[in-house]
């Protein structure tokens, strides 16, 4: 009531309404067109989106599907992963990266991440491969994650995969639109999965996902798998599949959002660089590899041990929402801790889980709001 902050508007962690203010009318018209057509499944917008996504990513094929998780699962199904196969996943990620591995009967093996970028550590991957072989598993695939929007170190990871005969499934659910050596994610590795969950950099108005590949054979199998394993037509089933299509309404929404996605990526980068400049003297700000560009799915600070939770409370009291990705690494999660890992402890993942905090980040974060956030962070850290 007497607070000096009474006039200030609430701060959003991700402001989806700001984007609606810009293109909401176009999206509503596009959705209305789908509703009027009644082509709710496999309408023409789905194929149009797939063409535009493939062109955007620089891949030959884009196959849309029902979610990022299903995108990952469909690829493992298409590759015929099975019990006894090992699939290497970073332990510092969203659970879906590893969740799909037991779906096909295979074993996730957890890998530590790098101190600077928080992405998969190549040395830890080598160790994990050796441990998997020792345990009698057959190394088959690796799932690097483009965490918080930054592509993984593919220059280091691809040769290791090649040496051990591993397929590379890139999980770019957070990184779609980012680049590695000037190539967009989606054009790296054997196949790439992404997510259109509303809070992702390119989000739909519900669940959705896509797979990218240059392999015509894989694209054909994926299209069959997402439609109950259909063959030449829907009356023939040539494999066990699922119902995992992207619906036409989501495709129509995504077509409008994709049209402004590059501008939004540029805007996110401005916000991130401004955070970096204003906070680098009080916290460890994100490190972007010179070969990479990030889409900034998250803007994540690293703090000294013991500081994070107090800062989160202080920011909450100041009206600044924050999030912790990820509070418990995958190899310590109750449902996953019996799976192998690249060592008894994964020291970097375990430290990060205690020390990271993500600040509000979206393409429409204006400088005045960002200044309020920065001031609150500096106050919260006593600086
Ligand atoms: C969000 C996310 C997924 C899953 O995407 P959904 O569309 O929510 O199923 C997978 N991997 C990572 C790294 C993610 O962040």
CSV table of C-alpha atoms and ligand atoms in Angstrom, one decimal:
chain,number,residue,atom,x,y,z
A,1,UNK,CA,0.0,0.0,0.0
A,2,UNK,CA,2.8,2.4,0.8
A,3,UNK,CA,5.3,0.5,-1.2
A,4,UNK,CA,7.3,2.6,-3.7
A,5,UNK,CA,6.6,-0.1,-6.3
A,6,UNK,CA,2.8,0.3,-6.3
A,7,UNK,CA,2.7,1.9,-9.7
A,8,UNK,CA,4.9,-0.7,-11.4
A,9,UNK,CA,3.2,-3.4,-13.5
A,10,UNK,CA,3.8,-7.0,-12.7
A,11,UNK,CA,6.8,-8.5,-14.5
A,12,UNK,CA,6.3,-11.6,-16.7
A,13,UNK,CA,8.9,-14.4,-16.8
A,14,UNK,CA,7.9,-15.0,-20.4
A,15,UNK,CA,5.5,-12.4,-21.8
A,16,UNK,CA,3.3,-14.3,-24.3
A,17,UNK,CA,0.7,-11.5,-24.2
A,18,UNK,CA,3.2,-8.9,-25.6
A,19,UNK,CA,3.6,-11.1,-28.7
A,20,UNK,CA,-0.2,-11.3,-29.0
A,21,UNK,CA,-0.4,-7.6,-28.9
A,22,UNK,CA,1.9,-7.6,-32.0
A,23,UNK,CA,0.5,-10.5,-34.2
A,24,UNK,CA,-2.5,-11.6,-32.3
A,25,UNK,CA,-4.9,-10.5,-35.0
A,26,UNK,CA,-3.0,-12.3,-37.7
A,27,UNK,CA,-2.9,-15.5,-35.6
A,28,UNK,CA,-6.6,-15.3,-34.7
A,29,UNK,CA,-7.4,-14.9,-38.5
A,30,UNK,CA,-5.2,-17.9,-39.3
A,31,UNK,CA,-6.9,-20.0,-36.6
A,32,UNK,CA,-10.4,-18.9,-37.8
A,33,UNK,CA,-9.5,-20.0,-41.3
A,34,UNK,CA,-8.7,-23.5,-40.0
A,35,UNK,CA,-11.9,-23.6,-38.0
A,36,UNK,CA,-13.9,-22.6,-41.0
A,37,UNK,CA,-12.2,-25.2,-43.2
A,38,UNK,CA,-12.9,-28.0,-40.6
A,39,UNK,CA,-9.6,-29.6,-41.7
A,40,UNK,CA,-8.4,-30.0,-38.1
A,41,UNK,CA,-6.0,-32.9,-38.9
A,42,UNK,CA,-3.5,-32.8,-41.8
A,43,UNK,CA,-4.8,-29.6,-43.2
A,44,UNK,CA,-2.7,-27.8,-45.9
A,45,UNK,CA,-1.0,-25.6,-43.2
A,46,UNK,CA,0.8,-28.6,-41.9
A,47,UNK,CA,2.7,-29.3,-45.1
A,48,UNK,CA,3.3,-25.6,-45.7
A,49,UNK,CA,4.8,-25.3,-42.2
A,50,UNK,CA,7.0,-28.3,-42.8
A,51,UNK,CA,8.4,-26.7,-46.0
A,52,UNK,CA,9.1,-23.4,-44.2
A,53,UNK,CA,10.7,-25.1,-41.2
A,54,UNK,CA,13.0,-27.2,-43.4
A,55,UNK,CA,14.0,-24.0,-45.3
A,56,UNK,CA,14.6,-22.1,-42.1
A,57,UNK,CA,16.7,-24.9,-40.5
A,58,UNK,CA,18.6,-25.7,-43.7
A,59,UNK,CA,17.6,-29.4,-43.6
A,60,UNK,CA,16.1,-31.4,-46.4
A,61,UNK,CA,13.0,-32.6,-44.4
A,62,UNK,CA,10.9,-31.4,-41.5
A,63,UNK,CA,8.4,-33.7,-40.1
A,64,UNK,CA,6.0,-32.1,-37.6
A,65,UNK,CA,4.5,-34.0,-34.7
A,66,UNK,CA,2.6,-33.7,-31.4
A,67,UNK,CA,5.4,-32.6,-29.0
A,68,UNK,CA,9.1,-32.3,-28.5
A,69,UNK,CA,9.0,-35.4,-26.4
A,70,UNK,CA,7.3,-37.3,-29.2
A,71,UNK,CA,9.8,-36.0,-31.7
A,72,UNK,CA,12.6,-37.5,-29.7
A,73,UNK,CA,10.7,-40.8,-29.2
A,74,UNK,CA,9.7,-41.1,-32.9
A,75,UNK,CA,13.4,-40.9,-33.9
A,76,UNK,CA,14.5,-43.6,-31.4
A,77,UNK,CA,11.6,-45.8,-32.7
A,78,UNK,CA,12.6,-45.2,-36.3
A,79,UNK,CA,16.2,-46.1,-35.6
A,80,UNK,CA,15.0,-49.4,-34.0
A,81,UNK,CA,16.6,-48.8,-30.6
A,82,UNK,CA,16.0,-51.8,-28.3
A,83,UNK,CA,16.8,-53.3,-24.9
A,84,UNK,CA,20.6,-53.5,-24.4
A,85,UNK,CA,21.3,-50.3,-26.3
A,86,UNK,CA,22.9,-47.4,-24.5
A,87,UNK,CA,21.8,-43.8,-25.3
A,88,UNK,CA,24.0,-41.0,-23.9
A,89,UNK,CA,22.2,-38.0,-22.5
A,90,UNK,CA,23.4,-35.0,-20.5
A,91,UNK,CA,22.2,-35.1,-16.9
A,92,UNK,CA,21.6,-31.3,-16.8
A,93,UNK,CA,18.5,-31.1,-19.0
A,94,UNK,CA,14.7,-31.3,-19.1
A,95,UNK,CA,13.6,-34.9,-18.2
A,96,UNK,CA,12.1,-35.6,-21.7
A,97,UNK,CA,15.6,-35.9,-23.2
A,98,UNK,CA,16.1,-39.1,-21.2
A,99,UNK,CA,12.5,-40.1,-20.7
A,100,UNK,CA,12.0,-41.4,-24.2
A,101,UNK,CA,15.0,-43.8,-24.0
A,102,UNK,CA,13.3,-46.4,-21.7
A,103,UNK,CA,10.1,-46.1,-23.9
A,104,UNK,CA,12.0,-48.1,-26.5
A,105,UNK,CA,13.6,-50.4,-23.9
A,106,UNK,CA,17.0,-48.9,-24.2
A,107,UNK,CA,19.2,-47.5,-21.3
A,108,UNK,CA,19.9,-43.8,-20.8
A,109,UNK,CA,23.5,-43.2,-19.7
A,110,UNK,CA,24.1,-39.9,-18.1
A,111,UNK,CA,26.9,-37.5,-19.0
A,112,UNK,CA,28.3,-34.5,-17.2
A,113,UNK,CA,28.2,-31.0,-18.7
A,114,UNK,CA,30.8,-28.3,-19.2
A,115,UNK,CA,31.5,-25.6,-16.7
A,116,UNK,CA,31.3,-22.7,-19.2
A,117,UNK,CA,28.3,-23.5,-21.5
A,118,UNK,CA,26.4,-26.1,-19.4
A,119,UNK,CA,26.3,-28.3,-22.5
A,120,UNK,CA,27.4,-32.0,-22.9
A,121,UNK,CA,31.1,-32.5,-21.9
A,122,UNK,CA,32.9,-34.5,-24.6
A,123,UNK,CA,35.4,-36.0,-22.1
A,124,UNK,CA,32.5,-37.2,-19.9
A,125,UNK,CA,30.8,-38.7,-23.0
A,126,UNK,CA,34.0,-40.8,-23.7
A,127,UNK,CA,33.9,-41.9,-20.1
A,128,UNK,CA,30.2,-42.8,-20.3
A,129,UNK,CA,30.7,-44.8,-23.4
A,130,UNK,CA,33.5,-46.9,-21.7
A,131,UNK,CA,31.3,-47.4,-18.6
A,132,UNK,CA,28.3,-48.5,-20.8
A,133,UNK,CA,30.5,-51.1,-22.6
A,134,UNK,CA,31.9,-52.3,-19.3
A,135,UNK,CA,28.3,-52.9,-18.2
A,136,UNK,CA,27.5,-55.0,-21.3
A,137,UNK,CA,25.5,-52.3,-23.1
A,138,UNK,CA,25.8,-51.5,-26.8
A,139,UNK,CA,26.4,-47.8,-27.4
A,140,UNK,CA,24.0,-46.7,-30.1
A,141,UNK,CA,23.1,-43.0,-29.9
A,142,UNK,CA,23.9,-39.7,-28.2
A,143,UNK,CA,21.4,-36.9,-27.5
A,144,UNK,CA,23.3,-33.6,-27.2
A,145,UNK,CA,21.0,-30.9,-25.8
A,146,UNK,CA,21.2,-27.2,-26.9
A,147,UNK,CA,20.7,-26.1,-23.4
A,148,UNK,CA,19.1,-22.7,-22.7
A,149,UNK,CA,19.3,-21.9,-26.4
A,150,UNK,CA,23.0,-22.5,-27.1
A,151,UNK,CA,24.0,-25.3,-29.5
A,152,UNK,CA,26.2,-28.0,-27.9
A,153,UNK,CA,29.9,-28.3,-28.9
A,154,UNK,CA,29.2,-30.3,-32.1
A,155,UNK,CA,32.9,-29.9,-33.3
A,156,UNK,CA,33.9,-32.1,-30.3
A,157,UNK,CA,30.8,-34.4,-30.1
A,158,UNK,CA,30.4,-35.4,-33.7
A,159,UNK,CA,33.8,-37.0,-34.1
A,160,UNK,CA,33.3,-39.0,-30.8
A,161,UNK,CA,30.0,-40.2,-32.1
A,162,UNK,CA,31.6,-41.2,-35.4
A,163,UNK,CA,34.4,-43.0,-33.7
A,164,UNK,CA,32.0,-45.1,-31.7
A,165,UNK,CA,29.4,-45.6,-34.4
A,166,UNK,CA,26.7,-43.6,-32.5
A,167,UNK,CA,23.8,-41.9,-34.2
A,168,UNK,CA,23.5,-38.2,-33.2
A,169,UNK,CA,20.0,-37.0,-32.1
A,170,UNK,CA,20.2,-33.3,-31.4
A,171,UNK,CA,17.7,-32.1,-28.8
A,172,UNK,CA,17.1,-28.5,-29.9
A,173,UNK,CA,13.8,-28.0,-28.0
A,174,UNK,CA,15.4,-24.9,-26.4
A,175,UNK,CA,17.9,-24.1,-29.2
A,176,UNK,CA,15.9,-24.0,-32.4
A,177,UNK,CA,17.0,-21.0,-34.4
A,178,UNK,CA,20.5,-21.0,-32.9
A,179,UNK,CA,23.6,-21.6,-35.0
A,180,UNK,CA,26.8,-23.6,-34.7
A,181,UNK,CA,29.5,-22.6,-37.3
A,182,UNK,CA,26.8,-20.6,-39.1
A,183,UNK,CA,24.5,-23.6,-39.5
A,184,UNK,CA,21.1,-23.6,-37.8
A,185,UNK,CA,20.3,-26.3,-35.4
A,186,UNK,CA,18.2,-28.9,-37.4
A,187,UNK,CA,20.9,-29.2,-40.0
A,188,UNK,CA,23.5,-30.8,-37.6
A,189,UNK,CA,23.6,-34.5,-36.6
A,190,UNK,CA,21.6,-37.4,-38.0
A,191,UNK,CA,18.3,-36.1,-36.8
A,192,UNK,CA,17.1,-33.2,-34.7
A,193,UNK,CA,14.0,-32.9,-32.4
A,194,UNK,CA,12.5,-29.6,-31.4
A,195,UNK,CA,9.4,-28.5,-29.3
A,196,UNK,CA,6.8,-25.9,-29.9
A,197,UNK,CA,5.6,-25.9,-26.3
A,198,UNK,CA,4.3,-22.3,-25.7
A,199,UNK,CA,7.2,-21.2,-23.6
A,200,UNK,CA,9.9,-22.3,-26.0
A,201,UNK,CA,11.4,-19.6,-28.3
A,202,UNK,CA,9.2,-20.7,-31.1
A,203,UNK,CA,6.0,-21.8,-29.3
A,204,UNK,CA,2.5,-22.8,-30.5
A,205,UNK,CA,-0.8,-22.3,-28.6
A,206,UNK,CA,-0.6,-25.8,-27.3
A,207,UNK,CA,1.7,-28.8,-27.7
A,208,UNK,CA,3.7,-29.5,-30.8
A,209,UNK,CA,7.1,-30.5,-32.1
A,210,UNK,CA,9.2,-31.2,-35.2
A,211,UNK,CA,11.9,-33.5,-36.5
A,212,UNK,CA,14.6,-32.4,-39.0
A,213,UNK,CA,16.7,-34.7,-41.1
A,214,UNK,CA,18.5,-35.0,-44.4
A,215,UNK,CA,17.6,-38.6,-44.7
A,216,UNK,CA,14.6,-39.3,-47.0
A,217,UNK,CA,14.3,-42.9,-45.6
A,218,UNK,CA,14.1,-41.6,-42.0
A,219,UNK,CA,11.6,-38.9,-43.0
A,220,UNK,CA,9.4,-41.5,-44.6
A,221,UNK,CA,9.5,-43.8,-41.6
A,222,UNK,CA,8.7,-40.9,-39.2
A,223,UNK,CA,5.7,-39.9,-41.3
A,224,UNK,CA,4.5,-43.4,-41.1
A,225,UNK,CA,5.2,-43.7,-37.3
A,226,UNK,CA,3.2,-40.6,-36.5
A,227,UNK,CA,0.2,-42.0,-38.2
A,228,UNK,CA,-0.1,-45.5,-36.6
A,229,UNK,CA,2.7,-46.9,-38.8
A,230,UNK,CA,0.7,-46.5,-41.9
A,231,UNK,CA,1.9,-47.9,-45.3
A,232,UNK,CA,0.8,-46.8,-48.7
A,233,UNK,CA,-2.4,-45.4,-47.2
A,234,UNK,CA,-4.2,-45.3,-43.9
A,235,UNK,CA,-5.7,-48.7,-44.5
A,236,UNK,CA,-2.3,-50.4,-44.3
A,237,UNK,CA,-0.2,-50.7,-41.2
A,238,UNK,CA,3.4,-51.6,-41.9
A,239,UNK,CA,4.9,-50.9,-38.4
A,240,UNK,CA,3.8,-50.2,-34.9
A,241,UNK,CA,3.4,-46.5,-34.6
A,242,UNK,CA,1.5,-43.9,-32.6
A,243,UNK,CA,-0.9,-41.0,-33.1
A,244,UNK,CA,1.6,-38.1,-33.0
A,245,UNK,CA,0.6,-35.5,-35.6
A,246,UNK,CA,0.7,-31.8,-35.2
A,247,UNK,CA,-2.8,-30.5,-35.5
A,248,UNK,CA,-3.7,-27.9,-38.2
A,249,UNK,CA,-4.6,-25.1,-35.7
A,250,UNK,CA,-1.1,-25.3,-34.2
A,251,UNK,CA,0.5,-25.3,-37.7
A,252,UNK,CA,-1.5,-22.1,-38.6
A,253,UNK,CA,-0.3,-20.4,-35.4
A,254,UNK,CA,3.3,-21.5,-36.0
A,255,UNK,CA,3.3,-20.2,-39.6
A,256,UNK,CA,2.5,-16.7,-38.3
A,257,UNK,CA,5.1,-16.9,-35.5
A,258,UNK,CA,7.8,-18.3,-37.8
A,259,UNK,CA,7.3,-15.2,-40.0
A,260,UNK,CA,8.6,-13.0,-37.2
A,261,UNK,CA,10.9,-15.5,-35.5
A,262,UNK,CA,14.2,-14.1,-36.8
A,263,UNK,CA,13.3,-10.6,-35.6
A,264,UNK,CA,12.4,-12.1,-32.2
A,265,UNK,CA,15.7,-14.0,-32.0
A,266,UNK,CA,17.5,-10.7,-32.7
A,267,UNK,CA,15.5,-9.0,-30.0
A,268,UNK,CA,16.2,-11.7,-27.4
A,269,UNK,CA,19.9,-11.3,-28.2
A,270,UNK,CA,19.8,-7.6,-27.4
A,271,UNK,CA,18.1,-8.4,-24.1
A,272,UNK,CA,20.7,-11.0,-23.2
A,273,UNK,CA,23.6,-8.8,-24.1
A,274,UNK,CA,22.2,-6.0,-22.0
A,275,UNK,CA,21.8,-8.3,-19.0
A,276,UNK,CA,25.4,-9.4,-19.5
A,277,UNK,CA,26.7,-5.9,-19.5
A,278,UNK,CA,24.6,-4.9,-16.4
A,279,UNK,CA,25.3,-8.0,-14.4
A,280,UNK,CA,28.7,-9.3,-15.2
A,281,UNK,CA,30.3,-7.7,-12.2
A,282,UNK,CA,28.0,-9.4,-9.7
A,283,UNK,CA,27.4,-12.9,-11.1
A,284,UNK,CA,28.7,-15.4,-13.6
A,285,UNK,CA,26.8,-14.4,-16.8
A,286,UNK,CA,26.2,-16.9,-19.6
A,287,UNK,CA,29.1,-17.8,-21.8
A,288,UNK,CA,28.4,-18.2,-25.5
A,289,UNK,CA,31.0,-20.2,-27.5
A,290,UNK,CA,32.4,-18.0,-30.4
A,291,UNK,CA,31.2,-20.7,-32.9
A,292,UNK,CA,27.6,-20.5,-31.5
A,293,UNK,CA,24.7,-18.1,-31.4
A,294,UNK,CA,22.0,-18.6,-28.8
A,295,UNK,CA,18.2,-18.1,-29.0
A,296,UNK,CA,18.2,-17.5,-25.3
A,297,UNK,CA,15.4,-19.9,-24.3
A,298,UNK,CA,16.6,-19.0,-20.8
A,299,UNK,CA,18.9,-16.3,-19.4
A,300,UNK,CA,20.7,-18.1,-16.6
A,301,UNK,CA,23.1,-16.7,-14.0
A,302,UNK,CA,25.5,-18.8,-12.0
A,303,UNK,CA,26.1,-17.7,-8.4
A,304,UNK,CA,28.5,-18.7,-5.7
A,305,UNK,CA,27.4,-21.7,-3.6
A,306,UNK,CA,24.7,-20.9,-1.0
A,307,UNK,CA,23.4,-17.7,-2.6
A,308,UNK,CA,20.8,-18.8,-5.1
A,309,UNK,CA,17.7,-19.6,-2.9
A,310,UNK,CA,18.1,-16.4,-0.9
A,311,UNK,CA,18.3,-14.3,-4.1
A,312,UNK,CA,15.2,-16.1,-5.5
A,313,UNK,CA,13.3,-15.2,-2.3
A,314,UNK,CA,14.5,-11.5,-2.4
A,315,UNK,CA,13.5,-11.2,-6.1
A,316,UNK,CA,10.1,-12.7,-5.5
A,317,UNK,CA,9.5,-10.2,-2.7
A,318,UNK,CA,10.5,-7.5,-5.2
A,319,UNK,CA,8.0,-8.8,-7.8
A,320,UNK,CA,10.6,-10.4,-10.1
A,321,UNK,CA,9.7,-13.9,-11.1
A,322,UNK,CA,12.6,-16.4,-11.5
A,323,UNK,CA,13.0,-20.1,-12.2
A,324,UNK,CA,15.5,-22.8,-11.5
A,325,UNK,CA,16.4,-25.0,-14.4
A,326,UNK,CA,17.3,-27.6,-13.1
A,327,UNK,CA,17.1,-28.1,-9.4
A,328,UNK,CA,17.8,-31.9,-9.5
A,329,UNK,CA,19.9,-33.4,-12.3
A,330,UNK,CA,18.6,-36.4,-14.1
A,331,UNK,CA,21.0,-38.9,-12.6
A,332,UNK,CA,19.7,-38.0,-9.1
A,333,UNK,CA,16.0,-38.1,-10.0
A,334,UNK,CA,14.1,-40.9,-8.3
A,335,UNK,CA,12.9,-42.4,-11.6
A,336,UNK,CA,16.3,-42.3,-13.2
A,337,UNK,CA,19.0,-42.8,-10.5
A,338,UNK,CA,19.3,-46.5,-11.1
A,339,UNK,CA,20.6,-45.9,-14.7
A,340,UNK,CA,24.4,-45.7,-15.4
A,341,UNK,CA,26.3,-42.4,-15.4
A,342,UNK,CA,29.8,-41.3,-16.3
A,343,UNK,CA,31.0,-41.7,-12.7
A,344,UNK,CA,29.6,-41.9,-9.2
A,345,UNK,CA,29.1,-38.2,-9.2
A,346,UNK,CA,28.7,-35.7,-12.1
A,347,UNK,CA,30.3,-32.8,-10.4
A,348,UNK,CA,29.4,-30.0,-12.8
A,349,UNK,CA,25.7,-31.0,-13.0
A,350,UNK,CA,25.5,-31.3,-9.2
A,351,UNK,CA,27.1,-27.8,-8.7
A,352,UNK,CA,24.9,-26.1,-11.3
A,353,UNK,CA,21.8,-27.5,-9.7
A,354,UNK,CA,22.6,-25.5,-6.6
A,355,UNK,CA,23.9,-22.4,-8.2
A,356,UNK,CA,21.8,-21.4,-11.3
A,357,UNK,CA,18.9,-19.1,-11.5
A,358,UNK,CA,17.0,-17.9,-14.7
A,359,UNK,CA,15.7,-14.4,-15.1
A,360,UNK,CA,12.7,-13.2,-17.1
A,361,UNK,CA,13.6,-13.5,-20.8
A,362,UNK,CA,11.5,-12.8,-23.9
A,363,UNK,CA,11.7,-10.8,-27.1
A,364,UNK,CA,9.5,-8.0,-25.7
A,365,UNK,CA,11.4,-7.2,-22.5
A,366,UNK,CA,11.8,-3.5,-22.6
A,367,UNK,CA,14.8,-1.6,-21.1
A,368,UNK,CA,12.8,0.0,-18.2
A,369,UNK,CA,11.5,-3.4,-17.1
A,370,UNK,CA,14.9,-5.0,-17.5
A,371,UNK,CA,16.4,-2.2,-15.4
A,372,UNK,CA,13.9,-3.0,-12.6
A,373,UNK,CA,15.0,-6.7,-12.8
A,374,UNK,CA,18.7,-5.8,-12.8
A,375,UNK,CA,18.3,-3.4,-9.8
A,376,UNK,CA,16.5,-6.1,-7.9
A,377,UNK,CA,19.2,-8.6,-8.6
A,378,UNK,CA,21.9,-6.2,-7.6
A,379,UNK,CA,20.0,-5.4,-4.4
A,380,UNK,CA,19.3,-9.1,-3.7
A,381,UNK,CA,23.1,-9.7,-4.0
A,382,UNK,CA,23.8,-6.8,-1.7
A,383,UNK,CA,25.6,-4.8,-4.5
B,1,LIG,C1,10.8,-28.8,-23.6
B,1,LIG,C2,11.9,-29.8,-23.8
B,1,LIG,C3,11.6,-31.0,-24.4
B,1,LIG,C4,10.2,-31.6,-24.5
B,1,LIG,O1,9.3,-30.8,-25.3
B,1,LIG,P1,7.7,-31.0,-25.1
B,1,LIG,O2,7.2,-30.3,-26.4
B,1,LIG,O3,7.3,-30.2,-23.9
B,1,LIG,O4,7.4,-32.4,-25.1
B,1,LIG,C5,12.6,-31.9,-24.6
B,1,LIG,N1,13.9,-31.6,-24.4
B,1,LIG,C6,14.2,-30.4,-23.9
B,1,LIG,C7,15.6,-30.0,-23.6
B,1,LIG,C8,13.2,-29.4,-23.6
B,1,LIG,O5,13.5,-28.3,-23.0
